[in-house]
Amino acid sequence: MSKILVTGGLGYIGSHTVVELQNAGFEVVIIDNLSNSSMEVIDGITTISKQKPLFEKLDLRNKIEVSTFFQKYQDIEGIIHFAASKAVGESVDNPLLYYENNLNTLIYLLQECNKNEINNFIFSSSCTVYGEPDSLPINETAPVKKATSPYGNTKQISEEIIFDTCSVSNLKSIALRYFNPIGAHESTEIGELPLGVPQNLVPFITQTAAGLREQLSIFGNDYPTPDGSCVRDYIHVVDLAKAHVVALQRLLGNKGVTNFEFFNIGTGTGSSVLEVVNSFEKVTQQKLNYKIVDRRAGDVISVYADTKKANEELGWKSEKSIEESLLSSWNWEKKVRGL
Ligand code: UD1
């Protein structure tokens, strides 16, 4: 059984990926510093997969501890690197925190990959690297545009760091450029649990429906889109998690065309904010209190994925509809709030 390190494995996407890795027969060791997660997530994972993942509480910024970790676990065959900060607004206010947390940690991990001959590395990237696209849907040949936030910049720089490392070592890597992950595991054992006021749309919607927030603000209805609100590609987190498993199998089976590859991971369908709200109301039978407010600084107008490369080369395709995704988000919120 191959042992795979999942950094940030107690986080939202990380925890769902751990479950899918275990389902596919991998043994998982998780590193997490619990900065945006909790130990209870391990129980959720274990309940679903009937296997308890190995766990080390560790902050990847501590280079010495990272090195000690790899001395302890000498049989790791691949790494899926989620651990990173991801709040766009916070990154604008505190850029150095983002550059330290998202870049130093990557460098330390890659140094350990070289030292310990771990040659399979999957990186959590983002559609944010495309900025405001020139044409839709976006495929992987679209240019990477100047980032609009330090967070986005860390994703671009990370891809460059990995590319350069792959060019001079045995490292093989795949960067998955996620579109907007939503939803929760159907068991409601794991899901998204943002600390404080949610910055992302769907957790704000579910918390509003659950009565934790009074009203959802829709940021702008005067964009050049069919209904005036921004368009995104919302993908079920379990579909996204499965993309990591096939990407890992591609690396382990030496199936990559080049040492560094990147794939869009989305559904291929764009949904506007108003469409998301309407779908949520329809599938959950909840009336949502919302109002239209000014645009949010930094939002792009419209992004959705061309998934042909992932479909054809990775052999992966998203399966779940936006309705299923929203319903699972709501079921998770209800479970967490005891509703
Ligand atoms: C952003 C980042 C993305 C990052 C993700 C992680 C950009 C361009 N995108 O995605 O790279 O991976 O965060 O957190 O930097 N909205 C509302 N009301 C709300 C919240 C959101 O109307 O209360 C709208 C936004 O204006 C947007 C859509 O909902 O049009 C989705 O927003 P959000 O969930 O924050 O994700 P992104 O901004 O697309």
CSV table of N, CA and C in Angstrom, one decimal, residues 103-174:
chain,number,residue,atom,x,y,z
A,103,LEU,N,4.7,30.1,0.5
A,103,LEU,CA,5.9,29.8,-0.3
A,103,LEU,C,7.0,29.1,0.5
A,104,ASN,N,7.3,29.6,1.7
A,104,ASN,CA,8.4,28.9,2.4
A,104,ASN,C,8.1,27.5,2.6
A,105,THR,N,6.8,27.2,3.0
A,105,THR,CA,6.4,25.8,3.3
A,105,THR,C,6.6,24.9,2.0
A,106,LEU,N,6.2,25.5,0.9
A,106,LEU,CA,6.4,24.7,-0.4
A,106,LEU,C,7.9,24.4,-0.6
A,107,ILE,N,8.7,25.4,-0.4
A,107,ILE,CA,10.2,25.3,-0.6
A,107,ILE,C,10.7,24.2,0.3
A,108,TYR,N,10.3,24.2,1.6
A,108,TYR,CA,10.8,23.2,2.5
A,108,TYR,C,10.4,21.8,2.1
A,109,LEU,N,9.1,21.7,1.6
A,109,LEU,CA,8.7,20.4,1.2
A,109,LEU,C,9.4,19.9,0.0
A,110,LEU,N,9.7,20.8,-1.0
A,110,LEU,CA,10.4,20.4,-2.2
A,110,LEU,C,11.8,20.0,-1.9
A,111,GLN,N,12.4,20.7,-0.9
A,111,GLN,CA,13.8,20.3,-0.5
A,111,GLN,C,13.8,18.9,0.0
A,112,GLU,N,12.8,18.6,0.8
A,112,GLU,CA,12.7,17.3,1.4
A,112,GLU,C,12.4,16.2,0.3
A,113,CYS,N,11.6,16.6,-0.7
A,113,CYS,CA,11.4,15.7,-1.8
A,113,CYS,C,12.7,15.3,-2.5
A,114,ASN,N,13.5,16.4,-2.7
A,114,ASN,CA,14.8,16.1,-3.4
A,114,ASN,C,15.7,15.2,-2.5
A,115,LYS,N,15.7,15.6,-1.2
A,115,LYS,CA,16.6,14.9,-0.3
A,115,LYS,C,16.2,13.4,-0.1
A,116,ASN,N,14.9,13.2,-0.1
A,116,ASN,CA,14.4,11.8,0.2
A,116,ASN,C,13.9,11.1,-1.0
A,117,GLU,N,14.2,11.6,-2.2
A,117,GLU,CA,13.7,11.0,-3.4
A,117,GLU,C,12.3,10.7,-3.5
A,118,ILE,N,11.5,11.6,-3.0
A,118,ILE,CA,10.0,11.5,-3.2
A,118,ILE,C,9.7,12.3,-4.5
A,119,ASN,N,9.2,11.6,-5.5
A,119,ASN,CA,9.2,12.3,-6.8
A,119,ASN,C,7.8,12.6,-7.3
A,120,ASN,N,6.8,12.4,-6.5
A,120,ASN,CA,5.4,12.6,-6.9
A,120,ASN,C,4.8,13.7,-6.1
A,121,PHE,N,4.4,14.8,-6.7
A,121,PHE,CA,3.9,15.9,-5.9
A,121,PHE,C,2.7,16.6,-6.6
A,122,ILE,N,1.6,16.7,-5.8
A,122,ILE,CA,0.4,17.3,-6.4
A,122,ILE,C,0.2,18.6,-5.6
A,123,PHE,N,0.0,19.7,-6.4
A,123,PHE,CA,-0.2,21.0,-5.8
A,123,PHE,C,-1.6,21.6,-6.0
A,124,SER,N,-2.1,22.2,-5.0
A,124,SER,CA,-3.4,22.9,-5.0
A,124,SER,C,-3.3,24.2,-5.6
A,125,SER,N,-3.6,24.3,-6.9
A,125,SER,CA,-3.6,25.7,-7.5
A,125,SER,C,-5.0,26.2,-7.7
A,126,SER,N,-5.1,27.2,-8.4
A,126,SER,CA,-6.4,27.9,-8.4
A,126,SER,C,-6.7,28.5,-9.8
A,127,CYS,N,-7.9,28.6,-10.2
A,127,CYS,CA,-8.3,29.4,-11.4
A,127,CYS,C,-7.9,30.8,-11.3
A,128,THR,N,-7.6,31.3,-10.1
A,128,THR,CA,-7.2,32.7,-9.9
A,128,THR,C,-6.0,33.0,-10.7
A,129,VAL,N,-5.2,32.0,-11.1
A,129,VAL,CA,-4.0,32.3,-11.9
A,129,VAL,C,-4.4,32.9,-13.3
A,130,TYR,N,-5.6,32.7,-13.8
A,130,TYR,CA,-6.0,33.2,-15.1
A,130,TYR,C,-6.5,34.7,-15.0
A,131,GLY,N,-6.7,35.2,-13.8
A,131,GLY,CA,-7.3,36.6,-13.7
A,131,GLY,C,-8.6,36.7,-14.4
A,132,GLU,N,-8.8,37.8,-15.0
A,132,GLU,CA,-10.1,38.0,-15.9
A,132,GLU,C,-9.8,37.5,-17.2
A,133,PRO,N,-10.4,36.4,-17.6
A,133,PRO,CA,-10.0,35.7,-18.8
A,133,PRO,C,-10.4,36.5,-20.1
A,134,ASP,N,-9.7,36.3,-21.2
A,134,ASP,CA,-10.0,36.9,-22.5
A,134,ASP,C,-11.2,36.2,-23.2
A,135,SER,N,-11.3,34.9,-22.9
A,135,SER,CA,-12.4,34.1,-23.6
A,135,SER,C,-12.8,33.0,-22.6
A,136,LEU,N,-14.0,32.5,-22.8
A,136,LEU,CA,-14.6,31.5,-22.0
A,136,LEU,C,-15.1,30.4,-22.8
A,137,PRO,N,-15.2,29.1,-22.3
A,137,PRO,CA,-14.5,28.7,-21.1
A,137,PRO,C,-13.0,28.8,-21.2
A,138,ILE,N,-12.3,28.8,-20.0
A,138,ILE,CA,-10.9,28.9,-20.0
A,138,ILE,C,-10.2,27.6,-20.1
A,139,ASN,N,-9.3,27.5,-21.1
A,139,ASN,CA,-8.5,26.3,-21.1
A,139,ASN,C,-7.1,26.5,-20.6
A,140,GLU,N,-6.3,25.5,-20.5
A,140,GLU,CA,-5.0,25.6,-19.8
A,140,GLU,C,-4.0,26.4,-20.6
A,141,THR,N,-4.3,26.7,-21.9
A,141,THR,CA,-3.3,27.5,-22.7
A,141,THR,C,-3.6,29.0,-22.4
A,142,ALA,N,-4.6,29.3,-21.7
A,142,ALA,CA,-4.9,30.7,-21.4
A,142,ALA,C,-3.7,31.3,-20.6
A,143,PRO,N,-3.4,32.6,-20.9
A,143,PRO,CA,-2.2,33.1,-20.2
A,143,PRO,C,-2.5,33.3,-18.7
A,144,VAL,N,-1.4,33.1,-17.9
A,144,VAL,CA,-1.5,33.5,-16.5
A,144,VAL,C,-1.3,35.0,-16.4
A,145,LYS,N,-2.3,35.6,-15.8
A,145,LYS,CA,-2.3,37.1,-15.8
A,145,LYS,C,-1.8,37.6,-14.4
A,146,LYS,N,-1.4,38.8,-14.4
A,146,LYS,CA,-0.9,39.4,-13.1
A,146,LYS,C,-1.9,39.2,-12.0
A,147,ALA,N,-1.4,38.7,-10.9
A,147,ALA,CA,-2.4,38.4,-9.8
A,147,ALA,C,-3.0,39.7,-9.2
A,148,THR,N,-4.2,39.6,-8.8
A,148,THR,CA,-4.9,40.7,-8.2
A,148,THR,C,-4.7,40.7,-6.7
A,149,SER,N,-4.2,39.7,-6.1
A,149,SER,CA,-4.0,39.6,-4.6
A,149,SER,C,-2.7,38.9,-4.3
A,150,PRO,N,-2.1,39.1,-3.1
A,150,PRO,CA,-0.9,38.3,-2.7
A,150,PRO,C,-1.3,36.8,-2.7
A,151,TYR,N,-2.5,36.5,-2.3
A,151,TYR,CA,-2.9,35.1,-2.3
A,151,TYR,C,-2.8,34.5,-3.7
A,152,GLY,N,-3.3,35.2,-4.7
A,152,GLY,CA,-3.3,34.7,-6.1
A,152,GLY,C,-1.8,34.6,-6.5
A,153,ASN,N,-1.0,35.6,-6.1
A,153,ASN,CA,0.4,35.6,-6.5
A,153,ASN,C,1.1,34.4,-6.0
A,154,THR,N,0.8,34.0,-4.7
A,154,THR,CA,1.5,32.8,-4.2
A,154,THR,C,1.2,31.6,-5.0
A,155,LYS,N,0.0,31.5,-5.6
A,155,LYS,CA,-0.4,30.3,-6.4
A,155,LYS,C,0.5,30.4,-7.7
A,156,GLN,N,0.6,31.6,-8.3
A,156,GLN,CA,1.4,31.7,-9.5
A,156,GLN,C,2.9,31.4,-9.3
A,157,ILE,N,3.4,32.0,-8.2
A,157,ILE,CA,4.8,31.8,-7.9
A,157,ILE,C,5.1,30.3,-7.5
A,158,SER,N,4.1,29.7,-6.8
A,158,SER,CA,4.3,28.3,-6.5
A,158,SER,C,4.4,27.4,-7.7
A,159,GLU,N,3.5,27.7,-8.7
A,159,GLU,CA,3.6,26.9,-9.9
A,159,GLU,C,5.0,27.1,-10.6
A,160,GLU,N,5.5,28.3,-10.5
A,160,GLU,CA,6.9,28.5,-11.1
A,160,GLU,C,8.0,27.8,-10.3
A,161,ILE,N,7.8,27.8,-9.0
A,161,ILE,CA,8.8,27.2,-8.2
A,161,ILE,C,8.8,25.7,-8.5
A,162,ILE,N,7.6,25.1,-8.6
A,162,ILE,CA,7.6,23.7,-8.9
A,162,ILE,C,8.1,23.4,-10.3
A,163,PHE,N,7.7,24.2,-11.3
A,163,PHE,CA,8.2,24.0,-12.6
A,163,PHE,C,9.7,24.0,-12.7
A,164,ASP,N,10.3,25.0,-12.0
A,164,ASP,CA,11.8,25.1,-12.0
A,164,ASP,C,12.4,23.9,-11.3
A,165,THR,N,11.8,23.4,-10.2
A,165,THR,CA,12.4,22.3,-9.5
A,165,THR,C,12.3,21.0,-10.4
A,166,CYS,N,11.1,20.8,-11.0
A,166,CYS,CA,11.0,19.7,-11.9
A,166,CYS,C,12.0,19.7,-13.0
A,167,SER,N,12.4,20.8,-13.5
A,167,SER,CA,13.4,20.9,-14.6
A,167,SER,C,14.8,20.4,-14.2
A,168,VAL,N,15.1,20.4,-13.0
A,168,VAL,CA,16.5,20.1,-12.6
A,168,VAL,C,16.5,18.9,-11.6
A,169,SER,N,15.4,18.2,-11.5
A,169,SER,CA,15.5,17.0,-10.5
A,169,SER,C,14.6,15.9,-11.1
A,170,ASN,N,14.4,14.9,-10.3
A,170,ASN,CA,13.5,13.8,-10.7
A,170,ASN,C,12.1,14.0,-10.4
A,171,LEU,N,11.8,15.2,-9.8
A,171,LEU,CA,10.4,15.5,-9.4
A,171,LEU,C,9.5,15.5,-10.5
A,172,LYS,N,8.3,14.9,-10.3
A,172,LYS,CA,7.2,15.0,-11.3
A,172,LYS,C,6.0,15.6,-10.5
A,173,SER,N,5.4,16.5,-11.1
A,173,SER,CA,4.3,17.2,-10.4
A,173,SER,C,3.1,17.6,-11.3
A,174,ILE,N,2.0,17.6,-10.6
A,174,ILE,CA,0.7,18.1,-11.3
A,174,ILE,C,0.1,19.2,-10.4
